[in-house]
XYZ file of C-alpha atoms in Angstrom:
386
model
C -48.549 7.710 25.138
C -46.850 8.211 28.310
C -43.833 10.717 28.417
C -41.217 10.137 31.497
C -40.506 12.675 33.714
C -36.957 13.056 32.291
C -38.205 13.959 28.843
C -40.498 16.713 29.978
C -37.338 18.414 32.251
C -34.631 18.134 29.782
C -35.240 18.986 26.321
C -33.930 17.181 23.475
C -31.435 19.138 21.040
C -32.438 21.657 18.733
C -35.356 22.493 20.868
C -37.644 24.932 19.125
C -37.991 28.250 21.645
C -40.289 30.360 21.409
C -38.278 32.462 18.889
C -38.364 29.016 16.624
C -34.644 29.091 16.753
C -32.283 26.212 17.648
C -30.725 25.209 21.175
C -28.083 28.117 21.447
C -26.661 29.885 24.583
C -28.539 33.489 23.799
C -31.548 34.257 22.072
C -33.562 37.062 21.513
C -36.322 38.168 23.969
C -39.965 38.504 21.891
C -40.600 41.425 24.423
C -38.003 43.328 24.578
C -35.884 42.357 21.325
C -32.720 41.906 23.864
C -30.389 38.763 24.041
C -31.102 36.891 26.674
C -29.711 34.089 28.165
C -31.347 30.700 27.347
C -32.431 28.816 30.533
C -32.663 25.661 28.690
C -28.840 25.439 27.629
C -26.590 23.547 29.645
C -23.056 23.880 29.034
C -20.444 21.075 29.264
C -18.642 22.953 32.030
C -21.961 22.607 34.129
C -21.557 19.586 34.459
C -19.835 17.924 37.376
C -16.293 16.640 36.678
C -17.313 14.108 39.357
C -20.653 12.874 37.451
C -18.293 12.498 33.855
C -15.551 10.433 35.656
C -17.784 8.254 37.126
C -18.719 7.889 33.602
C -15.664 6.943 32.283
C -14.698 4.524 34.910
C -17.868 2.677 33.726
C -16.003 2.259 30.188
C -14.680 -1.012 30.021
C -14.568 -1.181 26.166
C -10.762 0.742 24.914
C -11.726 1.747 22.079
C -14.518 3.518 23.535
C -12.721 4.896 25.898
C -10.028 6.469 22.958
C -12.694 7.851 21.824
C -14.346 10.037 23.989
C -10.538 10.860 25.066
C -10.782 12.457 21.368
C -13.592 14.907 21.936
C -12.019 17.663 24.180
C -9.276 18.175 26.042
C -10.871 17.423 29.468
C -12.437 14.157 28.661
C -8.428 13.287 27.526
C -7.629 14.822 31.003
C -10.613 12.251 32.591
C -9.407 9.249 30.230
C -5.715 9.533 31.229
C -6.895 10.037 34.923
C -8.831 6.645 34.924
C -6.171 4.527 33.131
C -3.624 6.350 35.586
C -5.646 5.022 38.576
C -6.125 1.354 36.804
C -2.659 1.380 36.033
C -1.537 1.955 39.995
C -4.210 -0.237 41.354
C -1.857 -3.322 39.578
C 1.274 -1.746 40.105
C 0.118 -0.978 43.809
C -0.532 -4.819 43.598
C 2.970 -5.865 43.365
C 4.536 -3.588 46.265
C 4.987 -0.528 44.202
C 4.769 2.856 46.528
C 4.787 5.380 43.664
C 3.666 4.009 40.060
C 4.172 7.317 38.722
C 7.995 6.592 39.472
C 7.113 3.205 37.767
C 6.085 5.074 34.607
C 8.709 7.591 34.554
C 11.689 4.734 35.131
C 10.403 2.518 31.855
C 9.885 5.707 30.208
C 13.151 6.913 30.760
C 14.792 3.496 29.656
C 12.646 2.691 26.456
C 11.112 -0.284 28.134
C 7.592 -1.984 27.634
C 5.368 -3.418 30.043
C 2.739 -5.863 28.396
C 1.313 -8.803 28.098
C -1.499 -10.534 30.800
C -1.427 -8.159 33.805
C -2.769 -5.343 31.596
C -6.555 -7.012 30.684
C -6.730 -6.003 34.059
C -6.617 -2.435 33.002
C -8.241 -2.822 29.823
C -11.287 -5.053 31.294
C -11.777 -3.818 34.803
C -14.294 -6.732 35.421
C -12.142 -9.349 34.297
C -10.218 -11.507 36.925
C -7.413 -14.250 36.857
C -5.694 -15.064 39.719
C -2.483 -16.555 37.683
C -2.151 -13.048 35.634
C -2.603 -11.191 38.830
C 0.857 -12.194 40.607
C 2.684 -12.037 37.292
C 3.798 -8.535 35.509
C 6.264 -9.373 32.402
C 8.664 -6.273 30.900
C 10.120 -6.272 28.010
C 13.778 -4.385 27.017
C 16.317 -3.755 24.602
C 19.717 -5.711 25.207
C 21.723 -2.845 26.638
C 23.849 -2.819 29.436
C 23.316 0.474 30.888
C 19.429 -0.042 30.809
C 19.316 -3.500 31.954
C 21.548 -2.510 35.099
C 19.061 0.448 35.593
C 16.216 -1.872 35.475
C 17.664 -4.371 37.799
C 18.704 -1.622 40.298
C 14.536 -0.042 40.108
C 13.647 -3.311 40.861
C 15.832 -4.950 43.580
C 15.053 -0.972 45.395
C 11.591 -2.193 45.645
C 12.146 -5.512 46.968
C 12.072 -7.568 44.423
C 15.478 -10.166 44.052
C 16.702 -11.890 40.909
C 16.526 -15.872 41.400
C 16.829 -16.923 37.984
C 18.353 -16.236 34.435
C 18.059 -17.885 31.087
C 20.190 -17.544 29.080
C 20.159 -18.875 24.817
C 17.302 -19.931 22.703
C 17.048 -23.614 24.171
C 16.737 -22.446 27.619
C 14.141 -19.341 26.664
C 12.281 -21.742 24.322
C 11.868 -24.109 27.397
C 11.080 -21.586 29.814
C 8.533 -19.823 27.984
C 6.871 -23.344 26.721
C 7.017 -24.812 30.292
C 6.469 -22.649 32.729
C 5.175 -19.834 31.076
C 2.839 -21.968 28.642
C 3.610 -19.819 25.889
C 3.700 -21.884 22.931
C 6.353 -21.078 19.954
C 7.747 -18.058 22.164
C 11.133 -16.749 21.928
C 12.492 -16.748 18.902
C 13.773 -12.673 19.363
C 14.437 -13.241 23.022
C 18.144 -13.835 24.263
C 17.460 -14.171 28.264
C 14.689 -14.134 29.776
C 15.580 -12.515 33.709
C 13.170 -13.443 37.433
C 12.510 -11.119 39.663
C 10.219 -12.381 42.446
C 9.147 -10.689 45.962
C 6.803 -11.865 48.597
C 3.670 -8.778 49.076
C 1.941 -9.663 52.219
C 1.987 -13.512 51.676
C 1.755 -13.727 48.104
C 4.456 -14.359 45.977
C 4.775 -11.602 42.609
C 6.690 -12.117 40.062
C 8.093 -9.816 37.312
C 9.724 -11.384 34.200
C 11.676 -9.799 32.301
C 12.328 -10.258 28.381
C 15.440 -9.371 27.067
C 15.124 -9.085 23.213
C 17.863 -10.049 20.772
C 17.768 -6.803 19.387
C 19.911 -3.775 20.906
C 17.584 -0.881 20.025
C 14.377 -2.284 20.902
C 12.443 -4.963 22.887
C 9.602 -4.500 20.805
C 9.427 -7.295 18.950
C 8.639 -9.967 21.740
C 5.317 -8.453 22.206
C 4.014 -9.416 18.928
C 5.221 -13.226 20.354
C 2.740 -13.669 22.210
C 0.034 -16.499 21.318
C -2.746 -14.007 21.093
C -3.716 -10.530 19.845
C -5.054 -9.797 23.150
C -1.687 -9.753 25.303
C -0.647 -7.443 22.687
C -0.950 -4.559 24.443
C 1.617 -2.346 26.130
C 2.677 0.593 28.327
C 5.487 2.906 27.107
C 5.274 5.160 30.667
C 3.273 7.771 28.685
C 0.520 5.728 26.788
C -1.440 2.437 26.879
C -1.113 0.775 23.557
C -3.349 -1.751 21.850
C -2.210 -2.887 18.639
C -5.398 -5.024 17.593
C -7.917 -2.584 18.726
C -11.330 -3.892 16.913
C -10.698 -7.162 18.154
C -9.468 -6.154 21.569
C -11.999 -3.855 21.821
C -14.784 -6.480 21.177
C -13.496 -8.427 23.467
C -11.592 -11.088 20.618
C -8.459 -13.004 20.277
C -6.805 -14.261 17.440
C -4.762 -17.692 18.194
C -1.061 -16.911 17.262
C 0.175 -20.103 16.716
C 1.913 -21.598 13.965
C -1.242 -22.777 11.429
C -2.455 -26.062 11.225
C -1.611 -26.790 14.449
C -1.583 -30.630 14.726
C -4.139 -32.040 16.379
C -3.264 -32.506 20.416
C -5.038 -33.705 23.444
C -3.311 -30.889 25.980
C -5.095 -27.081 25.504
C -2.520 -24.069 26.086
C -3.536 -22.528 29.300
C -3.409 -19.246 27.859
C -6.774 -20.665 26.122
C -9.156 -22.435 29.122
C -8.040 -18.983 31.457
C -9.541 -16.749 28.949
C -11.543 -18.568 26.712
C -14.656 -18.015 29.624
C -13.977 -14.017 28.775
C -13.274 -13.405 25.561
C -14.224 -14.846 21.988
C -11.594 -16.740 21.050
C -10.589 -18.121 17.121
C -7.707 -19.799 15.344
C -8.380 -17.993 12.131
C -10.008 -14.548 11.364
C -12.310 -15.567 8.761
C -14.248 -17.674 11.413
C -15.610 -14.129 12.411
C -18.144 -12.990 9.902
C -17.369 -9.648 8.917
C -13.993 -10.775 8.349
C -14.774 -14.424 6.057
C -14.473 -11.777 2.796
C -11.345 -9.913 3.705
C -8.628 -8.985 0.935
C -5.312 -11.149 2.848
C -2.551 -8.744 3.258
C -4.438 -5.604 2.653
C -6.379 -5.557 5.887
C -5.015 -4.043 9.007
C -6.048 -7.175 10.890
C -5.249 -9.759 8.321
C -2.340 -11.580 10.093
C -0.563 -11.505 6.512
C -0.147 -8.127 7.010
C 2.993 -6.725 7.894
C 2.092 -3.942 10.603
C 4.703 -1.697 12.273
C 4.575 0.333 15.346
C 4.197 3.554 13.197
C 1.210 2.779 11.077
C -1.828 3.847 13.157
C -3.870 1.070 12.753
C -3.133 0.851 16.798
C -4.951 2.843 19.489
C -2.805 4.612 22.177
C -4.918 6.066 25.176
C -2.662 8.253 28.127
C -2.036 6.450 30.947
C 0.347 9.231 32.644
C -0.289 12.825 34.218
C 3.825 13.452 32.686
C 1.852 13.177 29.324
C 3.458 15.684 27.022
C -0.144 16.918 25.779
C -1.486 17.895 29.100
C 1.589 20.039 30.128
C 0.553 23.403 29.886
C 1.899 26.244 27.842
C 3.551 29.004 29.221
C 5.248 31.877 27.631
C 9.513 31.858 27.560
C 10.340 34.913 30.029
C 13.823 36.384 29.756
C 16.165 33.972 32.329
C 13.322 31.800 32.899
C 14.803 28.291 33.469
C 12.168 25.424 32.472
C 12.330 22.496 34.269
C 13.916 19.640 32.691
C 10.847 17.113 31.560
C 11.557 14.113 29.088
C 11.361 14.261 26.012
C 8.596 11.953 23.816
C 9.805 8.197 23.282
C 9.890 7.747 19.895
C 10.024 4.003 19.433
C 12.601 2.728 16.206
C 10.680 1.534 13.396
C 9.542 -2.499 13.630
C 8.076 -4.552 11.558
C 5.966 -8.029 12.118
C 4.071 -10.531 10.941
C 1.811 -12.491 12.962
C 2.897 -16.071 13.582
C -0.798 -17.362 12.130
C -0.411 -15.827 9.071
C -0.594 -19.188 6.942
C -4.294 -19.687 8.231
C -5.099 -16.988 5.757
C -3.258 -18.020 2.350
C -6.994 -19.370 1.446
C -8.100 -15.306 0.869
C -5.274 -13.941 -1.224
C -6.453 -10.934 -3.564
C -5.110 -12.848 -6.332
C -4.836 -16.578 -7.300
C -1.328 -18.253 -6.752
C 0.464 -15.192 -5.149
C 3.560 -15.802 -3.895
C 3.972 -14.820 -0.302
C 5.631 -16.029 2.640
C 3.533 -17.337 5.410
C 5.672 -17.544 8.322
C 6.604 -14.982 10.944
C 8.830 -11.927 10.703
C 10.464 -9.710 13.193
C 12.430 -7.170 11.830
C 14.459 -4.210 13.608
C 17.132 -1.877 12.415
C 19.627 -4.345 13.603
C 17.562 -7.868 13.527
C 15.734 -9.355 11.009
C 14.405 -12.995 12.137
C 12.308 -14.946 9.758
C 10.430 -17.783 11.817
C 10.187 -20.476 9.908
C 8.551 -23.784 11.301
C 8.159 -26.646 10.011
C 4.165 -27.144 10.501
C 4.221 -23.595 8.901
């Protein structure tokens, strides 16, 4: 059998040395019964930070990518560095100068970017020229933070053309235009900002929830697991990582859909991507799953709190990175923000009646419609092809 060339260089851990112990840093010399250094250790720190980064870029898979962000502090340090430089390659996209002002300004004012334009980030090889152009925020309804939003944006370019204002109007919009079926039930206005970036038009929507703490809760609208993922200005959020990670999307839609001849967009744009499915028992390793017990059943209420989501850093502001220096007598700190800690929500997927069929027990009463609840909101979406 022939050995490559690779194998006989680098030796595969424990390597027996000639003192029959394992792969450590020093062993003991049979001559001279001194510690000596062992040739055939490589440290992590040998390594070229170059060589591991190129590495990481290569991840395309998040949950992968949270992972080896769990091992040590400097693959965190690598992690957060590549989603950082996803992250401004899109923002860079729409005219922004400085994303890390981007980050810091959403940060400041509790506000969540999601939806489409990060798969980009996620899924570096995936491309869609109608998610590119469109970057959609969502916010709490607050005065003060709206008119800070709307003063970030029109500073870099971008001008207000349209508002919508009342569930009718946000109902039609989001339906419409936005092909986003059932959408809108905790939005009150939805706001447009456009701006033309050398010839192309970009376009940054902006929901503005119902609720006045938190505009949360529109993210789980959205007609499929995989546009639930956000940006808080520190982290990059997925909520359904297993199926986001392996590249699936649960249909959140009211269930049984009647039967129609006209296929959501959302659907035929990423259907050629990503697997796809109306009901998580179509998946096999799912067909046997206990209904509201399972972190991806849509029965089961989930909250933002309940780490069952995966959170990767996505800013070098991350509060874990900053470095820890000892208080000196009339040393003044520089002010830094502090964590966002997001209020406690609650939801339940819109598809949850596609799963009534595997309840743990036999006749269980249970809703199965959607529910969006808040500290002050509590929306129960009831439909009536529920």
């Amino acid at each position: 059998m022939q050995t490559s060339l690779a194998s006989q260089i680098i030796p595969s851990a424990p390597v027996a040395l000639s003192t029959g112990g394992p792969l450590l840093a020093v062993h003991d010399c049979n001559d001279c019964n001194q510690p000596h250094p062992n040739p055939n250790f490589l440290r992590f720190t040998d390594i070229p930070p170059e060589i591991i980064e190129r590495v990481i870029r290569n991840v395309a898979n998040p949950i992968d990518l949270h992972r080896l962000s769990r091992l040590c502090t400097k693959f965190k340090a690598l992690a957060m560095y590549v989603m950082y430089g996803r992250i401004s390659s899109v923002l860079q996209g729409f005219g922004f100068d400085s994303p890390s002002k981007f980050l810091i300004h959403i940060r400041r004012n509790g506000v969540y970017w999601a939806g489409p334009s990060l798969l980009h980030v996620l899924f570096p090889d995936f491309v869609c020229d109608m998610y590119d152009n469109k970057l959609e925020l969502h916010v709490a309804n607050n005065d003060r933070v709206l008119q800070s939003l709307s003063a970030f944006l029109q500073s870099s370019n971008f001008t207000m053309v349209n508002s919508y204002d009342g569930h009718c109007a946000v109902e039609a919009y989001a339906s419409g235009t936005l092909e986003y079926p059932y959408f809108g039930c905790t939005v009150k206005r939805i706001m447009r900002f456009t701006r033309l970036f050398y010839g192309i038009h970009k376009e940054i929507i902006v929901f503005v929830s119902k609720s006045e703490i938190t505009g949360f809760l529109s993210i789980t609208e959205y007609p499929m697991t995989l546009l639930m993922v956000y940006v808080d200005g520190i982290n990059i959020h997925v909520l359904y990582p297993y199926l986001t990670g392996n590249c699936r999307g649960l249909i959140n839609l009211p269930y049984p859909q009647p039967p129609s001849p006209i296929t959501p967009s959302f659907i035929l744009l990423l259907a050629p991507s990503f697997n796809l499915r109306a009901r998580l028992i179509e998946w096999p390793e799912y067909r046997f799953h206990l209904c509201n017990h399972n972190a991806y059943c849509p029965l089961c209420l989930r909250h933002q709190l309940d780490n069952r989501s995966v959170s990767i850093g996505c800013s070098f502001d991350h509060p874990e990175m900053r470095p820890y220096r000892r208080r000196l007598p009339g040393h003044i700190f520089p002010p830094f923000f502090a964590r966002q800690i997001p209020s406690v929500t609650i939801w339940r997927l819109r598809c949850c009646a596609s799963c009534l069929s595997n309840m743990p027990f036999p006749g269980q009463d249970i809703s199965h419609h959607g529910l969006y609840i808040a500290r002050d909101l509590y929306i129960s979406d009831v439909r009536p092809n529920c």
